PDB file of C-alpha atoms in Angstrom:
ATOM      1  CA  UNK A   1       0.000   0.000   0.000  1.00  0.00           C
ATOM      2  CA  UNK A   2       1.312   3.448  -0.891  1.00  0.00           C
ATOM      3  CA  UNK A   3       1.107   5.712   2.174  1.00  0.00           C
ATOM      4  CA  UNK A   4       2.150   9.361   2.022  1.00  0.00           C
ATOM      5  CA  UNK A   5       2.705  11.219   5.296  1.00  0.00           C
ATOM      6  CA  UNK A   6       2.344  14.976   4.933  1.00  0.00           C
ATOM      7  CA  UNK A   7       4.077  17.392   7.280  1.00  0.00           C
ATOM      8  CA  UNK A   8       6.791  14.940   8.372  1.00  0.00           C
ATOM      9  CA  UNK A   9      10.282  14.659   6.891  1.00  0.00           C
ATOM     10  CA  UNK A  10      10.964  11.026   7.758  1.00  0.00           C
ATOM     11  CA  UNK A  11      10.642   8.265  10.333  1.00  0.00           C
ATOM     12  CA  UNK A  12      12.702  10.306  12.784  1.00  0.00           C
ATOM     13  CA  UNK A  13       9.651  12.594  13.054  1.00  0.00           C
ATOM     14  CA  UNK A  14       7.261   9.664  13.563  1.00  0.00           C
ATOM     15  CA  UNK A  15       9.396   6.807  14.936  1.00  0.00           C
ATOM     16  CA  UNK A  16       6.430   4.696  16.028  1.00  0.00           C
ATOM     17  CA  UNK A  17       5.434   4.401  12.352  1.00  0.00           C
ATOM     18  CA  UNK A  18       8.790   2.912  11.368  1.00  0.00           C
ATOM     19  CA  UNK A  19       7.244  -0.564  11.331  1.00  0.00           C
ATOM     20  CA  UNK A  20       5.229   0.470   8.268  1.00  0.00           C
ATOM     21  CA  UNK A  21       8.372   0.270   6.143  1.00  0.00           C
ATOM     22  CA  UNK A  22       8.385  -3.530   6.414  1.00  0.00           C
ATOM     23  CA  UNK A  23       5.115  -4.015   4.565  1.00  0.00           C
ATOM     24  CA  UNK A  24       4.125  -0.742   2.915  1.00  0.00           C
ATOM     25  CA  UNK A  25       5.556   1.777   0.480  1.00  0.00           C
ATOM     26  CA  UNK A  26       5.884   4.911   2.623  1.00  0.00           C
ATOM     27  CA  UNK A  27       6.816   8.374   1.365  1.00  0.00           C
ATOM     28  CA  UNK A  28       7.126  11.652   3.267  1.00  0.00           C
ATOM     29  CA  UNK A  29       5.942  15.060   2.096  1.00  0.00           C
ATOM     30  CA  UNK A  30       7.348  17.720   4.420  1.00  0.00           C
ATOM     31  CA  UNK A  31       6.715  20.506   1.891  1.00  0.00           C
ATOM     32  CA  UNK A  32       4.659  21.420  -1.157  1.00  0.00           C
ATOM     33  CA  UNK A  33       7.150  20.105  -3.693  1.00  0.00           C
ATOM     34  CA  UNK A  34       7.329  16.679  -2.047  1.00  0.00           C
ATOM     35  CA  UNK A  35       3.538  16.541  -1.760  1.00  0.00           C
ATOM     36  CA  UNK A  36       3.152  17.265  -5.476  1.00  0.00           C
ATOM     37  CA  UNK A  37       5.689  14.539  -6.227  1.00  0.00           C
ATOM     38  CA  UNK A  38       4.163  11.791  -4.074  1.00  0.00           C
ATOM     39  CA  UNK A  39       0.421  12.486  -4.086  1.00  0.00           C
ATOM     40  CA  UNK A  40      -0.279  10.984  -7.548  1.00  0.00           C
ATOM     41  CA  UNK A  41       0.665   7.516  -6.261  1.00  0.00           C
ATOM     42  CA  UNK A  42      -0.862   7.810  -2.770  1.00  0.00           C
ATOM     43  CA  UNK A  43      -3.616   5.453  -1.688  1.00  0.00           C
ATOM     44  CA  UNK A  44      -3.557   6.706   1.899  1.00  0.00           C
ATOM     45  CA  UNK A  45      -2.603  10.224   2.973  1.00  0.00           C
ATOM     46  CA  UNK A  46      -1.765  10.963   6.608  1.00  0.00           C
ATOM     47  CA  UNK A  47      -1.794  14.658   7.526  1.00  0.00           C
ATOM     48  CA  UNK A  48       0.674  14.915  10.392  1.00  0.00           C
ATOM     49  CA  UNK A  49      -0.117  18.612  10.781  1.00  0.00           C
ATOM     50  CA  UNK A  50      -3.705  19.405  11.763  1.00  0.00           C
ATOM     51  CA  UNK A  51      -3.658  23.020  10.567  1.00  0.00           C
ATOM     52  CA  UNK A  52      -3.449  22.232   6.868  1.00  0.00           C
ATOM     53  CA  UNK A  53      -1.371  20.115   4.552  1.00  0.00           C
ATOM     54  CA  UNK A  54      -1.542  21.530   1.028  1.00  0.00           C
ATOM     55  CA  UNK A  55      -3.892  18.701   0.095  1.00  0.00           C
ATOM     56  CA  UNK A  56      -6.530  21.044  -1.303  1.00  0.00           C
ATOM     57  CA  UNK A  57      -4.016  22.808  -3.581  1.00  0.00           C
ATOM     58  CA  UNK A  58      -2.840  19.511  -5.036  1.00  0.00           C
ATOM     59  CA  UNK A  59      -6.142  17.633  -5.014  1.00  0.00           C
ATOM     60  CA  UNK A  60      -6.217  17.099  -8.833  1.00  0.00           C
ATOM     61  CA  UNK A  61      -3.070  14.976  -8.389  1.00  0.00           C
ATOM     62  CA  UNK A  62      -4.751  12.631  -5.883  1.00  0.00           C
ATOM     63  CA  UNK A  63      -5.972  10.190  -8.519  1.00  0.00           C
ATOM     64  CA  UNK A  64      -5.525   6.983  -6.470  1.00  0.00           C
ATOM     65  CA  UNK A  65      -6.386   8.354  -3.045  1.00  0.00           C
ATOM     66  CA  UNK A  66      -9.049   6.475  -1.062  1.00  0.00           C
ATOM     67  CA  UNK A  67      -8.387   7.472   2.569  1.00  0.00           C
ATOM     68  CA  UNK A  68      -7.204  10.617   4.376  1.00  0.00           C
ATOM     69  CA  UNK A  69      -6.290  10.402   8.057  1.00  0.00           C
ATOM     70  CA  UNK A  70      -6.136  13.730   9.875  1.00  0.00           C
ATOM     71  CA  UNK A  71      -3.916  13.805  12.983  1.00  0.00           C
ATOM     72  CA  UNK A  72      -6.158  16.198  14.863  1.00  0.00           C
ATOM     73  CA  UNK A  73      -9.634  16.235  16.350  1.00  0.00           C
ATOM     74  CA  UNK A  74     -10.801  19.210  14.245  1.00  0.00           C
ATOM     75  CA  UNK A  75     -10.882  18.587  10.495  1.00  0.00           C
ATOM     76  CA  UNK A  76     -12.101  21.937   9.093  1.00  0.00           C
ATOM     77  CA  UNK A  77      -9.003  22.367   6.827  1.00  0.00           C
ATOM     78  CA  UNK A  78      -9.791  18.985   5.245  1.00  0.00           C
ATOM     79  CA  UNK A  79     -13.408  19.814   4.463  1.00  0.00           C
ATOM     80  CA  UNK A  80     -12.831  21.455   1.099  1.00  0.00           C
ATOM     81  CA  UNK A  81     -15.368  20.886  -1.648  1.00  0.00           C
ATOM     82  CA  UNK A  82     -13.558  18.312  -3.760  1.00  0.00           C
ATOM     83  CA  UNK A  83     -12.728  16.048  -0.834  1.00  0.00           C
ATOM     84  CA  UNK A  84     -16.207  16.334   0.641  1.00  0.00           C
ATOM     85  CA  UNK A  85     -17.787  15.443  -2.707  1.00  0.00           C
ATOM     86  CA  UNK A  86     -15.449  12.507  -3.284  1.00  0.00           C
ATOM     87  CA  UNK A  87     -15.630   8.911  -2.114  1.00  0.00           C
ATOM     88  CA  UNK A  88     -12.408   9.350  -0.143  1.00  0.00           C
ATOM     89  CA  UNK A  89     -12.815   8.312   3.491  1.00  0.00           C
ATOM     90  CA  UNK A  90     -11.769  10.890   6.102  1.00  0.00           C
ATOM     91  CA  UNK A  91     -10.789   9.864   9.637  1.00  0.00           C
ATOM     92  CA  UNK A  92      -9.531  11.911  12.562  1.00  0.00           C
ATOM     93  CA  UNK A  93      -7.730  11.580  15.894  1.00  0.00           C
ATOM     94  CA  UNK A  94     -10.807  11.389  18.102  1.00  0.00           C
ATOM     95  CA  UNK A  95      -9.977   9.847  21.466  1.00  0.00           C
ATOM     96  CA  UNK A  96      -6.310  10.796  21.730  1.00  0.00           C
ATOM     97  CA  UNK A  97      -6.814  14.176  23.382  1.00  0.00           C
ATOM     98  CA  UNK A  98      -9.906  13.629  25.531  1.00  0.00           C
ATOM     99  CA  UNK A  99      -8.353  13.031  28.947  1.00  0.00           C
ATOM    100  CA  UNK A 100      -5.633  15.674  28.599  1.00  0.00           C
ATOM    101  CA  UNK A 101      -8.105  18.344  27.537  1.00  0.00           C
ATOM    102  CA  UNK A 102     -10.468  17.468  30.366  1.00  0.00           C
ATOM    103  CA  UNK A 103      -7.560  17.750  32.824  1.00  0.00           C
ATOM    104  CA  UNK A 104      -6.710  21.162  31.345  1.00  0.00           C
ATOM    105  CA  UNK A 105     -10.289  22.320  31.945  1.00  0.00           C
ATOM    106  CA  UNK A 106     -10.247  21.049  35.520  1.00  0.00           C
ATOM    107  CA  UNK A 107      -6.822  22.606  36.055  1.00  0.00           C
ATOM    108  CA  UNK A 108      -7.820  26.067  34.845  1.00  0.00           C
ATOM    109  CA  UNK A 109     -11.033  25.961  36.876  1.00  0.00           C
ATOM    110  CA  UNK A 110      -9.001  25.024  39.951  1.00  0.00           C
ATOM    111  CA  UNK A 111      -6.579  27.855  39.181  1.00  0.00           C
ATOM    112  CA  UNK A 112      -9.478  30.314  39.195  1.00  0.00           C
ATOM    113  CA  UNK A 113     -11.053  28.825  42.324  1.00  0.00           C
ATOM    114  CA  UNK A 114      -7.749  28.892  44.234  1.00  0.00           C
ATOM    115  CA  UNK A 115      -6.950  32.352  42.827  1.00  0.00           C
ATOM    116  CA  UNK A 116      -3.556  31.135  41.640  1.00  0.00           C
ATOM    117  CA  UNK A 117      -3.038  33.921  39.047  1.00  0.00           C
ATOM    118  CA  UNK A 118      -3.379  36.497  41.857  1.00  0.00           C
ATOM    119  CA  UNK A 119      -1.067  34.458  44.099  1.00  0.00           C
ATOM    120  CA  UNK A 120       1.619  34.323  41.394  1.00  0.00           C
ATOM    121  CA  UNK A 121       1.331  38.058  40.835  1.00  0.00           C
ATOM    122  CA  UNK A 122       1.746  38.707  44.560  1.00  0.00           C
ATOM    123  CA  UNK A 123       4.740  36.369  44.620  1.00  0.00           C
ATOM    124  CA  UNK A 124       6.419  38.329  41.815  1.00  0.00           C
ATOM    125  CA  UNK A 125       6.090  41.449  43.962  1.00  0.00           C
ATOM    126  CA  UNK A 126       7.179  39.619  47.158  1.00  0.00           C
ATOM    127  CA  UNK A 127       3.896  40.400  48.864  1.00  0.00           C
ATOM    128  CA  UNK A 128       2.450  38.041  51.500  1.00  0.00           C
ATOM    129  CA  UNK A 129      -1.276  38.636  50.937  1.00  0.00           C
ATOM    130  CA  UNK A 130      -3.867  36.466  52.639  1.00  0.00           C
ATOM    131  CA  UNK A 131      -6.969  35.548  50.660  1.00  0.00           C
ATOM    132  CA  UNK A 132      -9.840  33.077  50.667  1.00  0.00           C
ATOM    133  CA  UNK A 133     -10.298  30.548  47.904  1.00  0.00           C
ATOM    134  CA  UNK A 134     -13.447  29.015  46.396  1.00  0.00           C
ATOM    135  CA  UNK A 135     -14.733  25.462  46.712  1.00  0.00           C
ATOM    136  CA  UNK A 136     -15.598  23.555  43.559  1.00  0.00           C
ATOM    137  CA  UNK A 137     -18.046  21.304  45.346  1.00  0.00           C
ATOM    138  CA  UNK A 138     -21.551  22.642  44.936  1.00  0.00           C
ATOM    139  CA  UNK A 139     -20.780  24.856  41.954  1.00  0.00           C
ATOM    140  CA  UNK A 140     -22.374  24.443  38.522  1.00  0.00           C
ATOM    141  CA  UNK A 141     -20.762  23.986  35.120  1.00  0.00           C
ATOM    142  CA  UNK A 142     -22.341  24.124  31.685  1.00  0.00           C
ATOM    143  CA  UNK A 143     -20.421  22.196  29.036  1.00  0.00           C
ATOM    144  CA  UNK A 144     -21.237  23.284  25.490  1.00  0.00           C
ATOM    145  CA  UNK A 145     -20.327  20.459  23.152  1.00  0.00           C
ATOM    146  CA  UNK A 146     -21.052  17.001  24.514  1.00  0.00           C
ATOM    147  CA  UNK A 147     -18.930  14.801  22.286  1.00  0.00           C
ATOM    148  CA  UNK A 148     -16.102  12.600  23.542  1.00  0.00           C
ATOM    149  CA  UNK A 149     -14.047  15.489  24.952  1.00  0.00           C
ATOM    150  CA  UNK A 150     -17.032  17.289  26.477  1.00  0.00           C
ATOM    151  CA  UNK A 151     -18.178  14.097  28.132  1.00  0.00           C
ATOM    152  CA  UNK A 152     -14.772  13.516  29.681  1.00  0.00           C
ATOM    153  CA  UNK A 153     -14.842  17.122  30.938  1.00  0.00           C
ATOM    154  CA  UNK A 154     -18.237  16.456  32.495  1.00  0.00           C
ATOM    155  CA  UNK A 155     -17.003  13.284  34.189  1.00  0.00           C
ATOM    156  CA  UNK A 156     -13.961  14.975  35.755  1.00  0.00           C
ATOM    157  CA  UNK A 157     -15.916  17.987  36.964  1.00  0.00           C
ATOM    158  CA  UNK A 158     -18.654  15.784  38.410  1.00  0.00           C
ATOM    159  CA  UNK A 159     -16.001  13.788  40.279  1.00  0.00           C
ATOM    160  CA  UNK A 160     -14.870  17.078  41.853  1.00  0.00           C
ATOM    161  CA  UNK A 161     -18.385  17.730  43.145  1.00  0.00           C
ATOM    162  CA  UNK A 162     -19.511  20.075  40.372  1.00  0.00           C
ATOM    163  CA  UNK A 163     -23.065  19.837  39.039  1.00  0.00           C
ATOM    164  CA  UNK A 164     -22.727  19.494  35.261  1.00  0.00           C
ATOM    165  CA  UNK A 165     -25.168  20.384  32.505  1.00  0.00           C
ATOM    166  CA  UNK A 166     -24.608  19.714  28.810  1.00  0.00           C
ATOM    167  CA  UNK A 167     -25.684  21.574  25.683  1.00  0.00           C
ATOM    168  CA  UNK A 168     -25.451  19.688  22.402  1.00  0.00           C
ATOM    169  CA  UNK A 169     -26.530  19.910  18.792  1.00  0.00           C
ATOM    170  CA  UNK A 170     -29.744  18.113  19.634  1.00  0.00           C
ATOM    171  CA  UNK A 171     -31.554  17.687  22.940  1.00  0.00           C
ATOM    172  CA  UNK A 172     -32.030  14.278  24.527  1.00  0.00           C
ATOM    173  CA  UNK A 173     -33.895  13.432  27.687  1.00  0.00           C
ATOM    174  CA  UNK A 174     -31.413  10.965  29.177  1.00  0.00           C
ATOM    175  CA  UNK A 175     -27.628  10.983  29.309  1.00  0.00           C
ATOM    176  CA  UNK A 176     -25.218   9.013  31.481  1.00  0.00           C
ATOM    177  CA  UNK A 177     -22.912  11.990  32.145  1.00  0.00           C
ATOM    178  CA  UNK A 178     -25.174  15.049  32.142  1.00  0.00           C
ATOM    179  CA  UNK A 179     -28.494  13.498  33.139  1.00  0.00           C
ATOM    180  CA  UNK A 180     -29.982  15.063  30.023  1.00  0.00           C
ATOM    181  CA  UNK A 181     -28.592  17.064  27.127  1.00  0.00           C
ATOM    182  CA  UNK A 182     -30.151  20.434  26.352  1.00  0.00           C
ATOM    183  CA  UNK A 183     -30.485  22.023  22.934  1.00  0.00           C
ATOM    184  CA  UNK A 184     -29.331  25.500  22.031  1.00  0.00           C
ATOM    185  CA  UNK A 185     -32.736  26.994  22.822  1.00  0.00           C
ATOM    186  CA  UNK A 186     -32.063  26.398  26.539  1.00  0.00           C
ATOM    187  CA  UNK A 187     -28.715  28.177  26.531  1.00  0.00           C
ATOM    188  CA  UNK A 188     -29.747  31.491  28.112  1.00  0.00           C
ATOM    189  CA  UNK A 189     -31.393  29.800  31.086  1.00  0.00           C
ATOM    190  CA  UNK A 190     -28.520  27.364  31.614  1.00  0.00           C
ATOM    191  CA  UNK A 191     -25.758  29.938  31.175  1.00  0.00           C
ATOM    192  CA  UNK A 192     -27.438  32.082  33.793  1.00  0.00           C
ATOM    193  CA  UNK A 193     -26.983  29.302  36.367  1.00  0.00           C
ATOM    194  CA  UNK A 194     -23.366  28.509  35.575  1.00  0.00           C
ATOM    195  CA  UNK A 195     -20.298  29.270  37.641  1.00  0.00           C
ATOM    196  CA  UNK A 196     -18.170  27.710  34.895  1.00  0.00           C
ATOM    197  CA  UNK A 197     -18.967  27.694  31.173  1.00  0.00           C
ATOM    198  CA  UNK A 198     -16.823  25.312  29.130  1.00  0.00           C
ATOM    199  CA  UNK A 199     -16.799  25.451  25.326  1.00  0.00           C
ATOM    200  CA  UNK A 200     -15.702  22.216  23.628  1.00  0.00           C
ATOM    201  CA  UNK A 201     -17.157  22.779  20.164  1.00  0.00           C
ATOM    202  CA  UNK A 202     -15.542  21.945  16.818  1.00  0.00           C
ATOM    203  CA  UNK A 203     -15.013  24.463  14.043  1.00  0.00           C
ATOM    204  CA  UNK A 204     -17.995  23.969  11.743  1.00  0.00           C
ATOM    205  CA  UNK A 205     -20.324  26.415   9.972  1.00  0.00           C
ATOM    206  CA  UNK A 206     -22.964  25.638  12.603  1.00  0.00           C
ATOM    207  CA  UNK A 207     -20.754  26.617  15.547  1.00  0.00           C
ATOM    208  CA  UNK A 208     -19.212  29.822  14.182  1.00  0.00           C
ATOM    209  CA  UNK A 209     -19.860  32.738  16.535  1.00  0.00           C
ATOM    210  CA  UNK A 210     -21.941  30.580  18.901  1.00  0.00           C
ATOM    211  CA  UNK A 211     -20.803  32.624  21.911  1.00  0.00           C
ATOM    212  CA  UNK A 212     -21.609  36.292  21.475  1.00  0.00           C
ATOM    213  CA  UNK A 213     -23.016  39.238  23.384  1.00  0.00           C
ATOM    214  CA  UNK A 214     -26.283  37.471  24.246  1.00  0.00           C
ATOM    215  CA  UNK A 215     -24.512  34.422  25.678  1.00  0.00           C
ATOM    216  CA  UNK A 216     -21.976  36.407  27.709  1.00  0.00           C
ATOM    217  CA  UNK A 217     -24.760  38.730  28.816  1.00  0.00           C
ATOM    218  CA  UNK A 218     -26.705  35.760  30.174  1.00  0.00           C
ATOM    219  CA  UNK A 219     -23.816  34.648  32.392  1.00  0.00           C
ATOM    220  CA  UNK A 220     -23.381  35.673  36.015  1.00  0.00           C
ATOM    221  CA  UNK A 221     -20.762  38.398  36.733  1.00  0.00           C
ATOM    222  CA  UNK A 222     -18.924  35.821  38.867  1.00  0.00           C
ATOM    223  CA  UNK A 223     -18.822  33.195  36.099  1.00  0.00           C
ATOM    224  CA  UNK A 224     -15.688  32.120  34.228  1.00  0.00           C
ATOM    225  CA  UNK A 225     -15.487  30.961  30.620  1.00  0.00           C
ATOM    226  CA  UNK A 226     -13.129  28.204  29.418  1.00  0.00           C
ATOM    227  CA  UNK A 227     -12.603  27.530  25.710  1.00  0.00           C
ATOM    228  CA  UNK A 228     -10.759  24.419  24.555  1.00  0.00           C
ATOM    229  CA  UNK A 229     -12.760  23.997  21.330  1.00  0.00           C
ATOM    230  CA  UNK A 230     -12.059  26.473  18.567  1.00  0.00           C
ATOM    231  CA  UNK A 231     -11.633  30.235  18.566  1.00  0.00           C
ATOM    232  CA  UNK A 232     -14.127  30.586  15.717  1.00  0.00           C
ATOM    233  CA  UNK A 233     -16.961  29.635  18.080  1.00  0.00           C
ATOM    234  CA  UNK A 234     -16.556  32.929  19.967  1.00  0.00           C
ATOM    235  CA  UNK A 235     -17.225  36.490  18.825  1.00  0.00           C
ATOM    236  CA  UNK A 236     -13.985  37.747  20.316  1.00  0.00           C
ATOM    237  CA  UNK A 237     -14.897  41.427  20.546  1.00  0.00           C
ATOM    238  CA  UNK A 238     -17.984  40.471  22.577  1.00  0.00           C
ATOM    239  CA  UNK A 239     -15.839  38.379  24.922  1.00  0.00           C
ATOM    240  CA  UNK A 240     -13.383  41.254  25.351  1.00  0.00           C
ATOM    241  CA  UNK A 241     -16.208  43.671  26.151  1.00  0.00           C
ATOM    242  CA  UNK A 242     -17.760  41.263  28.646  1.00  0.00           C
ATOM    243  CA  UNK A 243     -14.420  40.885  30.437  1.00  0.00           C
ATOM    244  CA  UNK A 244     -13.614  44.581  30.307  1.00  0.00           C
ATOM    245  CA  UNK A 245     -17.046  45.590  31.622  1.00  0.00           C
ATOM    246  CA  UNK A 246     -17.025  42.988  34.402  1.00  0.00           C
ATOM    247  CA  UNK A 247     -20.015  41.119  33.002  1.00  0.00           C
ATOM    248  CA  UNK A 248     -18.047  37.893  33.507  1.00  0.00           C
ATOM    249  CA  UNK A 249     -15.213  37.351  35.961  1.00  0.00           C
ATOM    250  CA  UNK A 250     -12.617  35.659  33.797  1.00  0.00           C
ATOM    251  CA  UNK A 251     -11.693  33.399  30.906  1.00  0.00           C
ATOM    252  CA  UNK A 252      -9.218  30.608  30.242  1.00  0.00           C
ATOM    253  CA  UNK A 253      -8.538  30.476  26.520  1.00  0.00           C
ATOM    254  CA  UNK A 254      -6.536  27.721  24.875  1.00  0.00           C
ATOM    255  CA  UNK A 255      -7.872  28.748  21.470  1.00  0.00           C
ATOM    256  CA  UNK A 256      -8.503  32.157  19.925  1.00  0.00           C
ATOM    257  CA  UNK A 257      -9.800  33.438  16.604  1.00  0.00           C
ATOM    258  CA  UNK A 258      -6.342  34.240  15.211  1.00  0.00           C
ATOM    259  CA  UNK A 259      -3.430  32.020  16.202  1.00  0.00           C
ATOM    260  CA  UNK A 260      -0.838  33.009  17.246  1.00  0.00           C
ATOM    261  CA  UNK A 261      -2.685  35.697  19.172  1.00  0.00           C
ATOM    262  CA  UNK A 262      -1.592  39.111  17.806  1.00  0.00           C
ATOM    263  CA  UNK A 263       0.636  41.126  20.121  1.00  0.00           C
ATOM    264  CA  UNK A 264      -1.869  43.997  20.165  1.00  0.00           C
ATOM    265  CA  UNK A 265      -4.818  41.869  21.297  1.00  0.00           C
ATOM    266  CA  UNK A 266      -6.430  43.200  24.493  1.00  0.00           C
ATOM    267  CA  UNK A 267      -6.703  39.610  25.744  1.00  0.00           C
ATOM    268  CA  UNK A 268      -3.005  39.692  26.692  1.00  0.00           C
ATOM    269  CA  UNK A 269      -3.542  42.292  29.413  1.00  0.00           C
ATOM    270  CA  UNK A 270      -7.159  41.965  30.524  1.00  0.00           C
ATOM    271  CA  UNK A 271      -7.428  40.937  34.179  1.00  0.00           C
ATOM    272  CA  UNK A 272      -8.822  37.507  34.882  1.00  0.00           C
ATOM    273  CA  UNK A 273      -7.591  35.958  31.625  1.00  0.00           C
ATOM    274  CA  UNK A 274      -5.465  32.820  31.351  1.00  0.00           C
ATOM    275  CA  UNK A 275      -3.985  32.285  27.873  1.00  0.00           C
ATOM    276  CA  UNK A 276      -2.306  29.146  26.530  1.00  0.00           C
ATOM    277  CA  UNK A 277      -1.142  28.487  22.938  1.00  0.00           C
ATOM    278  CA  UNK A 278      -3.553  25.766  21.738  1.00  0.00           C
ATOM    279  CA  UNK A 279      -1.878  23.054  23.797  1.00  0.00           C
ATOM    280  CA  UNK A 280      -4.570  21.722  26.092  1.00  0.00           C
ATOM    281  CA  UNK A 281      -4.413  18.276  24.497  1.00  0.00           C
ATOM    282  CA  UNK A 282      -0.681  18.146  23.847  1.00  0.00           C
ATOM    283  CA  UNK A 283       0.735  16.025  26.636  1.00  0.00           C
ATOM    284  CA  UNK A 284       4.183  14.423  26.724  1.00  0.00           C
ATOM    285  CA  UNK A 285       4.028  11.497  24.306  1.00  0.00           C
ATOM    286  CA  UNK A 286       0.860  12.478  22.441  1.00  0.00           C
ATOM    287  CA  UNK A 287       2.663  12.233  19.087  1.00  0.00           C
ATOM    288  CA  UNK A 288       3.431   8.561  19.721  1.00  0.00           C
ATOM    289  CA  UNK A 289      -0.204   7.964  20.664  1.00  0.00           C
ATOM    290  CA  UNK A 290      -1.314   9.588  17.399  1.00  0.00           C
ATOM    291  CA  UNK A 291       0.936   7.172  15.521  1.00  0.00           C
ATOM    292  CA  UNK A 292      -0.373   4.167  17.457  1.00  0.00           C
ATOM    293  CA  UNK A 293      -3.909   5.233  16.676  1.00  0.00           C
ATOM    294  CA  UNK A 294      -3.161   5.356  12.945  1.00  0.00           C
ATOM    295  CA  UNK A 295      -1.576   1.897  13.102  1.00  0.00           C
ATOM    296  CA  UNK A 296      -4.750   0.585  14.742  1.00  0.00           C
ATOM    297  CA  UNK A 297      -6.970   2.160  12.090  1.00  0.00           C
ATOM    298  CA  UNK A 298      -4.685   0.838   9.351  1.00  0.00           C
ATOM    299  CA  UNK A 299      -4.945  -2.677  10.787  1.00  0.00           C
ATOM    300  CA  UNK A 300      -8.739  -2.368  10.622  1.00  0.00           C
ATOM    301  CA  UNK A 301      -8.508  -1.260   7.002  1.00  0.00           C
ATOM    302  CA  UNK A 302      -6.171  -4.135   6.114  1.00  0.00           C
ATOM    303  CA  UNK A 303      -8.626  -6.568   7.701  1.00  0.00           C
ATOM    304  CA  UNK A 304     -11.411  -5.231   5.508  1.00  0.00           C
ATOM    305  CA  UNK A 305     -13.150  -3.498   8.403  1.00  0.00           C
ATOM    306  CA  UNK A 306     -14.271   0.121   8.192  1.00  0.00           C
ATOM    307  CA  UNK A 307     -11.881   2.088  10.431  1.00  0.00           C
ATOM    308  CA  UNK A 308     -13.049   3.847  13.561  1.00  0.00           C
ATOM    309  CA  UNK A 309     -13.318   7.635  13.592  1.00  0.00           C
ATOM    310  CA  UNK A 310     -14.833   8.055  10.122  1.00  0.00           C
ATOM    311  CA  UNK A 311     -15.851  11.693   9.778  1.00  0.00           C
ATOM    312  CA  UNK A 312     -19.244  12.665   8.395  1.00  0.00           C
ATOM    313  CA  UNK A 313     -17.864  15.063   5.791  1.00  0.00           C
ATOM    314  CA  UNK A 314     -21.118  16.988   5.501  1.00  0.00           C
ATOM    315  CA  UNK A 315     -21.400  17.553   9.264  1.00  0.00           C
ATOM    316  CA  UNK A 316     -17.670  17.953   9.923  1.00  0.00           C
ATOM    317  CA  UNK A 317     -17.334  15.536  12.830  1.00  0.00           C
ATOM    318  CA  UNK A 318     -17.432  11.853  13.753  1.00  0.00           C
ATOM    319  CA  UNK A 319     -21.060  10.870  14.498  1.00  0.00           C
ATOM    320  CA  UNK A 320     -21.469  10.200  18.191  1.00  0.00           C
ATOM    321  CA  UNK A 321     -18.467  12.334  19.151  1.00  0.00           C
TER     322      UNK A 321
END
């Protein structure tokens, strides 16, 4: 089988995949020129970079391609018209990042509750300032996006004594994590109850700008907002105004609309904001786990079984995630 790995220069970049060389014809496409050279013979294309691979530019060359594996949870860069309209199967990295991202959410919520940003600031100034902290037990979180990652977030927060509510694409009356899942029509009521609002939504046309002035206006002035989904789901100017005007108490943002965040963004200096560079799922060793996942999906394909994590290309996500 001819497998082309885009965004990697060789097996030194993906050592766990070295075993492929024994039974498959593997080529690497670290740049545009290499991709144009190897894509015409590719049956399987692995995009090692989740932000984009040049595949759309060179799609007319992909004459033998039958499967694209995207090494990320979000697949928006892969959902260009020609691929969506084709019979090419698209899979993603669902499942690799769930636990790490849930731990990030719990960690940032704990940082807010324990007032760690204020403590670190006082430490920098060598000030011994006594303060109270907050208890998580008895607080309420609303998780927007109840796929695999959102469900793991709900489980961890519930284990810490937080009451969790979920908002999904469609409402359902029973759910093992959230009790029930609410639809978008319930968002104003639910957001008004929340101490913590966690966004775990993918980047799709249906989620763009989901959080705006109405949503932030519905939240309590003591509430904090955590976004580990995609920056496109938030109207950033509305978030900035809500923070600046004290309509919400803080935000932990692992994703923003423009990445890297521009140096002149007000988010850098607004009080109550924790910023991280899109790394909530990137734990030590995650690259090896991505490789192991692809090997497992490849083994399914070789056995004639449809691989896990097949993306609904019209919807932009794996059904059930």
